[in-house]
Coordinates of C-alpha atoms and ligand atoms in Angstrom, one line a residue:
M1 CA 84.6 95.4 36.7
I2 CA 83.8 98.0 34.0
Y3 CA 86.6 99.5 31.9
R4 CA 86.1 102.4 29.5
G5 CA 87.7 102.9 26.2
I6 CA 86.9 104.3 22.8
A7 CA 83.6 103.3 21.2
A8 CA 85.0 102.4 17.8
S9 CA 82.3 100.1 16.2
E10 CA 78.8 100.0 17.5
G11 CA 76.9 97.0 18.9
I12 CA 76.6 95.0 22.2
V13 CA 77.9 91.5 22.5
M14 CA 78.4 89.0 25.4
G15 CA 80.6 85.9 25.5
K16 CA 83.9 84.4 26.5
A17 CA 87.1 86.3 26.0
Y18 CA 89.8 85.0 23.7
L19 CA 93.2 86.5 24.4
Y20 CA 95.1 87.1 21.2
T21 CA 98.7 87.5 22.5
K22 CA 100.9 85.8 19.8
E23 CA 103.4 84.4 22.3
K24 CA 106.8 83.6 20.7
V25 CA 107.8 80.0 20.3
Q26 CA 110.6 78.7 22.6
I27 CA 113.4 77.3 20.6
D28 CA 116.0 75.0 22.1
K29 CA 119.6 74.9 20.8
N30 CA 120.8 71.4 19.9
T31 CA 124.1 70.2 18.4
I32 CA 123.3 67.7 15.7
P33 CA 125.5 64.8 14.7
A34 CA 127.1 64.9 11.2
E35 CA 124.8 62.2 9.8
K36 CA 121.7 64.2 10.8
I37 CA 122.7 67.4 8.9
T38 CA 120.8 66.3 5.8
I39 CA 117.7 65.7 7.9
E40 CA 117.9 69.2 9.4
M41 CA 118.5 70.7 5.9
E42 CA 115.4 68.9 4.6
K43 CA 113.4 70.2 7.6
F44 CA 114.5 73.7 6.7
N45 CA 113.7 73.3 3.0
D46 CA 110.3 71.7 3.6
A47 CA 109.4 74.5 6.0
L48 CA 110.5 77.0 3.5
T49 CA 108.3 75.5 0.8
L50 CA 105.3 75.3 3.3
T51 CA 105.8 78.9 4.5
K52 CA 105.9 80.2 0.9
K53 CA 102.7 78.3 0.1
Q54 CA 101.0 79.7 3.3
L55 CA 102.1 83.2 2.4
L56 CA 100.7 83.0 -1.1
S57 CA 97.4 81.8 0.2
I58 CA 97.2 84.5 2.9
R59 CA 98.2 87.1 0.3
K60 CA 95.3 86.0 -1.9
K61 CA 92.8 86.0 1.0
A62 CA 94.1 89.4 2.2
S63 CA 93.9 90.9 -1.3
H64 CA 90.3 89.7 -1.6
E65 CA 89.1 90.7 1.9
L66 CA 91.3 93.7 2.8
G67 CA 92.4 95.1 -0.6
E68 CA 95.5 94.9 -2.7
D69 CA 97.3 97.7 -0.7
K70 CA 97.2 95.7 2.6
A71 CA 98.0 92.4 0.8
R72 CA 101.4 93.9 -0.3
V73 CA 102.6 93.5 3.3
F74 CA 103.1 89.8 2.5
D75 CA 105.3 90.6 -0.5
A76 CA 107.9 91.9 1.9
H77 CA 107.6 88.6 3.8
M78 CA 108.0 86.6 0.7
M79 CA 111.1 88.6 -0.3
M80 CA 112.7 87.6 3.0
L81 CA 112.2 83.9 2.2
T82 CA 114.0 84.3 -1.1
D83 CA 116.8 86.6 0.2
P84 CA 120.1 84.7 -0.7
V85 CA 122.0 86.2 2.3
F86 CA 119.4 85.0 4.7
L87 CA 119.1 81.6 3.2
E88 CA 122.9 81.1 3.0
D89 CA 123.4 82.2 6.7
V90 CA 120.8 79.6 7.9
K91 CA 122.3 76.8 5.8
E92 CA 125.8 77.7 7.0
L93 CA 124.8 77.4 10.6
I94 CA 123.2 74.0 10.0
K95 CA 126.0 72.6 8.0
K96 CA 129.1 74.1 9.5
E97 CA 128.1 74.7 13.1
R98 CA 125.7 71.7 13.2
I99 CA 122.9 73.7 14.8
N100 CA 119.3 72.4 14.6
A101 CA 117.3 74.1 11.8
A102 CA 114.8 76.0 14.1
Y103 CA 117.6 77.5 16.2
A104 CA 119.6 78.4 13.1
V105 CA 116.6 80.3 11.7
G106 CA 116.0 82.1 15.0
K107 CA 119.6 83.1 15.3
T108 CA 119.8 84.4 11.7
V109 CA 116.5 86.4 12.2
N110 CA 118.0 88.0 15.4
K111 CA 121.1 88.9 13.5
F112 CA 119.2 90.6 10.8
V113 CA 117.0 92.4 13.3
D114 CA 120.1 93.6 15.2
I115 CA 121.7 95.0 12.0
F116 CA 118.5 96.8 11.1
S117 CA 118.1 98.2 14.6
S118 CA 121.6 99.7 14.5
I119 CA 120.6 101.8 11.4
E120 CA 118.4 104.8 12.0
D121 CA 116.0 104.4 9.1
D122 CA 112.3 104.2 9.4
Y123 CA 112.0 101.9 6.4
L124 CA 114.4 99.4 8.0
Q125 CA 112.7 99.7 11.3
A126 CA 109.4 98.7 9.7
R127 CA 111.1 95.8 7.9
K128 CA 112.2 94.5 11.4
V129 CA 108.5 93.6 12.1
D130 CA 108.3 91.8 8.8
I131 CA 111.5 89.8 9.5
N132 CA 110.3 88.8 12.9
D133 CA 106.9 87.8 11.6
V134 CA 108.1 85.6 8.8
G135 CA 110.9 84.2 11.0
E136 CA 108.3 83.1 13.6
R137 CA 106.2 81.5 10.9
L138 CA 109.2 79.6 9.5
V139 CA 110.2 78.3 13.0
R140 CA 106.7 77.2 13.7
N141 CA 106.6 75.3 10.5
I142 CA 110.0 73.6 11.2
L143 CA 108.7 72.6 14.7
G144 CA 105.3 71.5 13.4
I145 CA 103.5 74.1 15.5
A146 CA 100.4 75.7 13.8
A147 CA 101.4 79.0 12.2
D148 CA 97.9 80.4 12.4
P149 CA 97.6 82.2 15.7
W150 CA 93.8 82.1 15.4
Q151 CA 93.7 78.3 15.5
D152 CA 92.6 78.1 19.1
L153 CA 89.6 80.3 18.4
T154 CA 87.2 77.5 17.9
E155 CA 84.1 79.0 19.3
K156 CA 82.5 82.4 19.1
A157 CA 84.4 84.8 21.4
V158 CA 85.3 88.4 22.1
V159 CA 88.9 88.9 20.9
V160 CA 91.1 90.8 23.4
A161 CA 94.4 91.9 22.0
H162 CA 97.1 94.6 22.3
D163 CA 96.3 95.7 18.8
L164 CA 95.5 93.9 15.5
T165 CA 97.8 94.4 12.6
P166 CA 96.6 93.9 9.0
S167 CA 98.3 90.5 8.9
D168 CA 96.4 89.5 12.1
T169 CA 93.1 90.6 10.7
S170 CA 93.7 88.7 7.4
F171 CA 93.3 85.5 9.3
L172 CA 90.3 86.6 11.3
D173 CA 87.2 84.6 10.7
K174 CA 84.3 87.0 11.1
S175 CA 81.8 84.3 12.1
Q176 CA 83.9 83.4 15.2
V177 CA 84.6 87.0 16.4
L178 CA 81.8 88.5 18.5
G179 CA 83.6 91.7 19.3
I180 CA 87.1 93.2 19.5
A181 CA 88.7 94.9 22.5
T182 CA 92.2 96.3 22.3
C183 CA 94.7 98.1 24.5
A184 CA 95.8 100.5 21.7
G185 CA 94.0 102.2 18.9
S186 CA 91.7 105.2 18.2
K187 CA 88.5 105.8 16.3
T188 CA 90.4 106.1 13.0
S189 CA 93.0 103.4 13.6
H190 CA 93.3 100.4 11.3
T191 CA 91.5 98.1 13.8
A192 CA 88.6 100.6 14.1
I193 CA 88.1 101.0 10.4
M194 CA 88.4 97.2 9.9
A195 CA 85.8 96.5 12.7
R196 CA 83.3 99.0 11.3
S197 CA 83.7 97.7 7.8
L198 CA 83.0 94.1 9.0
E199 CA 80.3 95.4 11.4
I200 CA 82.0 93.8 14.4
P201 CA 81.4 95.8 17.7
A202 CA 84.7 97.1 19.0
V203 CA 86.1 99.0 22.0
L204 CA 89.7 100.3 21.6
G205 CA 92.2 102.2 23.6
L206 CA 91.5 100.1 26.8
G207 CA 95.0 100.5 28.2
D208 CA 96.1 97.6 30.3
I209 CA 93.0 95.5 29.6
L210 CA 95.2 92.4 28.8
D211 CA 96.3 92.3 32.4
K212 CA 92.7 92.3 33.7
V213 CA 91.1 89.6 31.6
K214 CA 92.0 85.9 31.1
N215 CA 91.1 83.5 28.4
G216 CA 87.6 82.2 28.9
Y217 CA 86.4 85.0 31.3
Y218 CA 82.9 86.1 30.5
V219 CA 82.7 89.6 29.2
I220 CA 80.2 92.1 27.9
L221 CA 81.4 94.5 25.2
D222 CA 79.4 97.6 24.5
G223 CA 80.6 99.3 21.3
I224 CA 78.1 102.1 21.7
E225 CA 79.3 103.4 25.0
G226 CA 82.8 102.1 24.6
E227 CA 82.8 99.8 27.6
I228 CA 83.9 96.3 28.5
I229 CA 82.6 94.5 31.6
I230 CA 84.7 91.6 32.9
N231 CA 82.9 88.8 34.7
P232 CA 79.7 90.8 35.1
D233 CA 77.2 90.0 37.9
D234 CA 73.6 88.9 37.1
E235 CA 72.3 92.4 37.4
Q236 CA 74.7 93.7 34.8
V237 CA 73.9 90.8 32.5
R238 CA 70.2 91.7 32.8
L239 CA 70.9 95.4 32.2
Y240 CA 72.9 94.7 29.1
L241 CA 70.5 92.2 27.7
A242 CA 67.8 94.9 28.0
K243 CA 70.2 97.4 26.3
L244 CA 70.9 94.8 23.5
K245 CA 67.2 94.2 23.0
D246 CA 66.6 98.0 22.7
Y247 CA 69.5 98.3 20.3
T248 CA 68.4 95.4 18.1
E249 CA 64.8 96.6 18.0
N250 CA 65.9 100.1 17.2
K251 CA 68.1 98.8 14.4
I252 CA 65.2 96.8 12.9
S253 CA 62.9 99.8 13.2
L254 CA 65.4 102.0 11.4
Q255 CA 65.5 99.6 8.4
K256 CA 62.5 101.2 6.8
F257 CA 64.5 104.5 6.5
V258 CA 67.5 103.0 4.8
N259 CA 66.2 103.5 1.3
L260 CA 64.2 106.6 1.9
P261 CA 65.5 110.1 1.1
A262 CA 66.2 112.6 3.9
V263 CA 63.4 115.1 3.2
T264 CA 61.8 117.2 5.8
L265 CA 58.0 117.3 6.3
D266 CA 57.9 120.5 4.3
G267 CA 60.1 119.2 1.5
K268 CA 63.7 120.3 2.1
K269 CA 66.1 117.6 0.9
V270 CA 69.4 117.0 2.7
E271 CA 71.9 114.6 1.1
V272 CA 72.9 111.8 3.5
N273 CA 76.3 110.4 2.7
A274 CA 78.9 108.1 4.2
N275 CA 82.5 108.6 5.4
I276 CA 84.8 105.7 4.4
G277 CA 88.5 104.9 4.7
T278 CA 88.8 102.0 2.3
P279 CA 86.9 100.4 -0.5
R280 CA 86.0 97.5 1.7
E281 CA 83.4 99.6 3.5
L282 CA 81.3 100.0 0.4
S283 CA 78.9 97.1 1.2
T284 CA 78.1 98.8 4.6
V285 CA 77.5 102.1 2.9
I286 CA 75.1 100.5 0.4
A287 CA 73.4 98.4 3.1
N288 CA 72.7 101.5 5.2
G289 CA 71.4 103.6 2.3
G290 CA 74.2 106.0 1.5
E291 CA 73.4 108.5 -1.2
G292 CA 77.1 109.0 -1.9
I293 CA 80.4 109.3 -0.2
G294 CA 80.9 112.6 1.5
L295 CA 84.4 111.8 2.7
Y296 CA 86.8 109.2 1.5
R297 CA 89.8 109.4 3.8
T298 CA 92.5 108.3 1.4
E299 CA 95.3 108.3 4.0
F300 CA 94.5 104.7 5.0
L301 CA 95.9 103.6 1.6
Y302 CA 99.2 105.1 2.7
M303 CA 99.3 103.4 6.1
D304 CA 100.6 100.0 7.3
R305 CA 103.1 99.7 4.6
T306 CA 106.7 100.7 3.9
T307 CA 106.5 102.7 0.6
L308 CA 104.1 105.2 -1.0
P309 CA 101.3 103.7 -3.1
D310 CA 101.9 104.4 -6.8
E311 CA 99.5 106.0 -9.1
E312 CA 98.1 102.7 -10.5
E313 CA 97.4 101.3 -7.1
Q314 CA 95.7 104.5 -6.0
F315 CA 93.7 104.7 -9.2
L316 CA 92.4 101.1 -8.7
S317 CA 91.3 101.9 -5.1
Y318 CA 89.5 105.1 -6.1
K319 CA 87.9 103.5 -9.2
E320 CA 86.6 100.6 -7.1
V321 CA 84.8 103.0 -4.8
V322 CA 83.6 105.2 -7.7
E323 CA 82.2 102.2 -9.7
G324 CA 80.7 100.7 -6.5
L325 CA 78.7 103.9 -6.0
K326 CA 77.2 103.6 -9.5
G327 CA 77.1 107.2 -10.5
K328 CA 76.4 108.5 -7.0
P329 CA 78.9 111.3 -5.9
V330 CA 82.2 110.4 -4.2
I331 CA 84.2 113.1 -2.5
I332 CA 87.8 112.0 -2.4
R333 CA 89.8 113.9 0.1
T334 CA 93.5 114.4 -0.7
L335 CA 96.1 113.0 1.7
D336 CA 95.5 114.2 5.2
I337 CA 98.4 113.0 7.3
G338 CA 100.3 114.4 10.2
G339 CA 98.7 115.2 13.5
D340 CA 97.8 111.8 14.9
K341 CA 98.2 110.0 11.6
N342 CA 101.8 109.2 11.1
I343 CA 103.4 107.5 8.1
P344 CA 106.9 106.3 9.2
Y345 CA 108.4 106.0 5.7
L346 CA 107.7 109.7 5.0
H347 CA 110.0 110.6 7.9
L348 CA 107.7 113.3 9.3
P349 CA 109.7 115.3 11.9
E350 CA 108.9 115.0 15.6
E351 CA 106.9 118.1 16.4
M352 CA 106.0 119.9 19.7
N353 CA 102.4 120.4 18.3
P354 CA 101.8 117.9 15.5
F355 CA 98.1 119.1 15.0
L356 CA 99.5 122.6 14.4
G357 CA 102.4 121.5 12.3
W358 CA 103.3 120.0 9.0
R359 CA 100.2 118.2 8.0
A360 CA 97.6 117.6 5.3
I361 CA 97.6 120.2 2.5
R362 CA 100.8 121.7 3.9
I363 CA 102.7 118.5 3.3
C364 CA 101.1 118.1 -0.2
L365 CA 102.1 121.6 -1.3
D366 CA 105.7 121.0 -0.1
R367 CA 105.8 117.6 -1.7
P368 CA 104.2 118.1 -5.2
D369 CA 105.5 114.7 -6.3
I370 CA 103.2 113.0 -3.8
F371 CA 100.3 115.4 -4.4
K372 CA 100.5 115.1 -8.2
T373 CA 100.5 111.3 -8.1
Q374 CA 97.4 111.3 -6.0
L375 CA 95.6 114.0 -8.1
K376 CA 96.4 112.0 -11.3
A377 CA 95.0 108.8 -9.8
I378 CA 91.8 110.7 -8.6
L379 CA 91.3 112.4 -12.0
R380 CA 91.7 109.1 -13.8
A381 CA 89.1 107.5 -11.5
S382 CA 86.7 110.5 -12.3
A383 CA 86.2 109.0 -15.8
F384 CA 84.3 106.1 -14.1
G385 CA 81.6 108.0 -12.2
K386 CA 80.9 111.2 -10.2
V387 CA 84.1 112.3 -8.4
R388 CA 84.7 115.4 -6.4
I389 CA 88.1 116.5 -5.0
M390 CA 88.5 118.0 -1.5
Y391 CA 91.5 119.5 0.1
P392 CA 91.9 119.2 3.9
M393 CA 93.2 121.6 6.5
I394 CA 92.9 124.8 4.5
S395 CA 93.7 128.0 6.4
T396 CA 94.6 130.5 3.6
V397 CA 93.3 131.5 0.1
D398 CA 96.9 130.9 -1.1
E399 CA 96.8 127.2 -0.3
V400 CA 93.7 126.7 -2.4
S401 CA 95.1 128.7 -5.3
K402 CA 98.4 126.7 -5.2
A403 CA 96.5 123.3 -4.9
N404 CA 94.3 124.3 -7.8
Q405 CA 97.3 125.4 -9.8
I406 CA 98.9 121.9 -9.3
L407 CA 95.6 120.3 -10.2
A408 CA 95.5 122.3 -13.5
E409 CA 99.0 121.1 -14.3
V410 CA 98.0 117.5 -13.7
K411 CA 94.9 117.9 -15.9
Q412 CA 97.0 119.3 -18.7
E413 CA 99.4 116.4 -18.4
L414 CA 96.6 113.9 -18.6
F415 CA 95.1 115.8 -21.5
N416 CA 98.4 115.8 -23.4
D417 CA 98.7 112.0 -22.8
G418 CA 95.2 111.5 -24.1
I419 CA 94.0 110.1 -20.8
D420 CA 90.3 110.5 -20.0
Y421 CA 89.0 112.4 -16.9
D422 CA 86.0 114.5 -15.9
K423 CA 86.8 117.9 -17.4
D424 CA 84.1 119.4 -15.2
I425 CA 85.3 117.9 -11.9
K426 CA 84.1 119.8 -8.8
V427 CA 86.7 120.9 -6.3
G428 CA 86.0 121.8 -2.7
I429 CA 87.7 122.3 0.6
M430 CA 87.3 121.1 4.2
V431 CA 86.4 124.0 6.4
E432 CA 88.1 122.8 9.6
T433 CA 90.2 125.7 10.8
P434 CA 88.7 128.8 12.4
A435 CA 90.5 130.9 9.8
A436 CA 88.8 129.1 6.9
A437 CA 85.4 129.5 8.6
M438 CA 86.1 133.2 9.1
I439 CA 87.3 133.9 5.6
A440 CA 84.7 131.7 3.9
D441 CA 83.7 134.7 1.7
L442 CA 87.3 134.9 0.4
L443 CA 87.6 131.2 -0.1
I444 CA 84.3 130.4 -1.8
P445 CA 85.2 132.0 -5.2
E446 CA 88.1 129.5 -5.5
V447 CA 85.9 126.4 -5.0
D448 CA 82.7 124.6 -5.9
F449 CA 81.7 123.5 -2.4
F450 CA 82.5 123.5 1.3
S451 CA 82.5 120.5 3.7
I452 CA 82.8 121.4 7.4
G453 CA 85.1 119.2 9.4
T454 CA 83.9 119.6 12.9
N455 CA 86.4 117.2 14.4
D456 CA 89.2 119.6 13.7
L457 CA 87.1 122.8 13.7
C458 CA 86.2 122.1 17.4
Q459 CA 89.7 121.2 18.3
Y460 CA 91.2 124.4 16.8
T461 CA 88.4 126.8 17.7
L462 CA 88.0 125.6 21.3
A463 CA 91.7 124.9 21.7
V464 CA 90.9 121.4 22.9
D465 CA 93.1 118.5 21.7
R466 CA 90.6 116.1 20.1
V467 CA 92.5 113.0 21.4
N468 CA 93.2 114.1 25.0
E469 CA 90.8 112.5 27.5
K470 CA 91.7 115.0 30.2
V471 CA 90.0 117.9 28.3
S472 CA 87.3 116.0 26.5
H473 CA 84.6 117.7 28.6
L474 CA 85.6 121.0 26.9
Y475 CA 85.2 119.5 23.5
Q476 CA 81.7 120.9 22.7
P477 CA 80.4 120.9 19.2
F478 CA 77.3 122.8 20.5
H479 CA 79.5 125.6 21.7
P480 CA 78.1 128.9 20.5
G481 CA 81.4 129.7 18.9
I482 CA 81.2 126.6 16.7
L483 CA 77.6 127.2 15.7
R484 CA 78.4 130.8 14.7
L485 CA 81.2 129.6 12.5
I486 CA 79.0 126.9 10.9
K487 CA 76.3 129.5 10.2
N488 CA 78.7 131.8 8.6
V489 CA 80.1 129.1 6.3
I490 CA 76.7 128.0 5.2
D491 CA 75.4 131.5 4.7
V492 CA 78.4 132.6 2.6
S493 CA 78.3 129.6 0.4
H494 CA 74.6 130.0 -0.3
K495 CA 75.1 133.7 -1.1
H496 CA 77.4 132.4 -3.9
G497 CA 74.9 129.7 -4.9
K498 CA 77.2 126.9 -3.8
P499 CA 76.5 124.0 -1.3
T500 CA 78.0 123.3 2.2
G501 CA 78.1 119.9 3.7
M502 CA 79.5 118.5 6.9
C503 CA 81.7 115.4 7.3
G504 CA 82.9 115.7 10.9
E505 CA 81.4 113.5 13.6
M506 CA 78.8 116.2 14.4
A507 CA 77.0 115.3 11.1
G508 CA 76.0 112.0 12.5
D509 CA 74.6 113.4 15.8
P510 CA 70.8 113.3 15.7
L511 CA 70.4 116.4 17.8
A512 CA 73.0 118.4 15.9
A513 CA 71.1 117.4 12.7
I514 CA 68.1 119.5 13.8
I515 CA 70.2 122.6 14.1
L516 CA 72.2 121.9 11.0
V517 CA 69.0 121.5 8.9
G518 CA 67.7 124.7 10.4
L519 CA 71.0 126.5 9.4
G520 CA 70.5 125.2 5.8
I521 CA 73.1 122.5 5.6
D522 CA 73.0 120.8 2.2
E523 CA 74.7 117.5 2.9
L524 CA 75.6 115.4 6.0
S525 CA 78.3 112.7 5.8
M526 CA 78.8 110.3 8.6
S527 CA 79.8 106.7 9.5
P528 CA 77.5 104.4 7.6
S529 CA 75.6 103.0 10.5
A530 CA 74.5 106.5 11.6
M531 CA 72.7 107.2 8.3
P532 CA 69.3 105.5 9.0
T533 CA 68.9 107.4 12.3
I534 CA 69.7 110.8 10.6
K535 CA 67.3 110.1 7.8
K536 CA 64.6 109.3 10.4
I537 CA 65.2 112.5 12.2
I538 CA 65.1 114.7 9.1
R539 CA 62.0 113.0 7.8
N540 CA 60.3 113.8 11.1
I541 CA 61.0 117.6 11.3
S542 CA 60.0 120.5 9.2
Y543 CA 62.5 122.9 7.8
E544 CA 60.5 125.8 9.2
Q545 CA 60.5 124.3 12.7
S546 CA 64.2 123.5 12.6
K547 CA 65.0 127.1 11.5
I548 CA 63.2 128.4 14.6
V549 CA 65.2 126.0 16.8
A550 CA 68.5 127.0 15.1
R551 CA 67.7 130.7 15.5
H552 CA 66.9 130.4 19.2
A553 CA 69.9 128.1 19.8
L554 CA 72.2 130.8 18.5
T555 CA 70.9 133.3 21.1
L556 CA 72.0 131.0 24.0
S557 CA 75.3 131.6 25.6
K558 CA 76.4 128.1 26.8
G559 CA 77.0 124.9 24.9
E560 CA 75.1 122.9 27.5
D561 CA 72.1 125.2 27.4
I562 CA 72.0 124.8 23.6
L563 CA 72.2 121.0 23.9
K564 CA 69.4 121.0 26.6
Y565 CA 67.2 123.2 24.5
V566 CA 67.6 121.1 21.3
K567 CA 66.9 117.9 23.3
E568 CA 63.7 119.5 24.7
S569 CA 62.7 120.7 21.2
A570 CA 63.3 117.2 19.7
T571 CA 60.6 115.7 22.0
D572 CA 58.0 118.1 20.3
F573 CA 58.7 116.7 16.8
Ligands
PEP601 C1 87.2 116.6 10.6 O1 88.3 117.1 11.0 O2 86.1 116.9 11.0 C2 87.3 115.5 9.6 C3 86.2 115.0 9.1 O3 88.5 115.0 9.3 P1 89.4 114.0 10.1 O4 88.5 113.5 11.2 O5 89.8 112.9 9.2 O6 90.5 114.9 10.6
MG602 MG1 90.1 116.9 9.9

């Protein structure tokens, strides 16, 4: 059977399925005789020591492999193990009620969870997960059951899970994981980012896939098309082996473009940059020949945690990326949350239309405390390389002026404190609302550059929810309405002698690249693995030819006709 989900990390793999379900341990309740109380107390104390040791080692590993921000999850776990009320409650149950240690821990954990559940507070709701996690680990250690849920993954397999949390992935041994398939998740979810950065093929959003596959079933996972095939027949195996061969050969042939610039046959240079979500993706960017970072989605630093990252933590993350790029440009986008990206501890209100609601720059302008902290961290990082700042979701001139006003205040504060930053830092905006594209001429005097965010621009212009499968056929980046807006934005910026880039998914589409080059785009930013293909395309076309293609494409009235025409033109190059 073939199941379709979201193609989150490319590649094709075949192998046995490993179901990662993290079943809870069954704990029996035993009454212990008085003389055995000391033994149970010892069991509890030993397990406590072992659990602390394990957490310290996981934290270290997580900090190294996933970054300090994700490692902090384990600080909350550690806090639980030293909480005097928790410890006292467990000991009381063992001593006074003569209950076995494992049951006493389970009961106390449930009591804490119940208390937290009864209080309507997102922070406490998030802590519930931490308490359950650490309680389970403690119980496993008392009972002598391995606390590492990956321990049964002893041979290479495709991991099938409901979702993978940062704590799950910190255990994950890359050499054993062929691919990842999950019920939940989206292209920009933690698991997707993680899979791409580790270059593990992944298909997410597979719904009830856990009900369809059992441990040891043979599966094919296609992270290019976003498919998983359970117990394939011989014909399917042959088909996918052939696909895998093509994919591998293509990847090898693209290697020669990695370190070449994207210059057309007649000498027009286009900057090819990478989109990233965390510093961990740097190695993939460099391995694929990124000339810079065109979009650093900073919101991932704010996710999977219970409090805002402070200035120092943000500064260290930004600095790591900036230094890793060794003088190449890094466009750091300020916080873009809301829409489909929620941060529970910020208590974003439930909204009828979250994509049209309180998100991105709108939140930042209403919460200058959050915005200023981030701007300060970015400015400080700018002293270590070539940083540019970019505001998301702009729809009015006023928003840019207000954001720039706050930026000026933050610069002044840093100056007063004698803290170094790039005095000449360039500031741009994402053009991702139709309004911004239409008033590009009014916005350009306020900024140094534009970057077109087609993911949102398509959603808003075509009135098509970017995450709704039902209307995905209407989501057409080649729609004439989109191309006209893109042309307007590029033309306006050039009239003012300023560059326009693109960082939406369209930038990594080889056919779109032909039109975009023809329209005069200056920079394309995409997921790292797409860069060699785009460089190859650009190196094989001439600017003059692509201008002709773009001009003709803009005379056509349907998205599908434009796509067909560009496909045909591409075969001539
Ligand atoms: C976009 O909207 O095109 C974009 C790049 O931003 P995001 O996908 O993070 O909304
Ligand atoms: Mg966007």
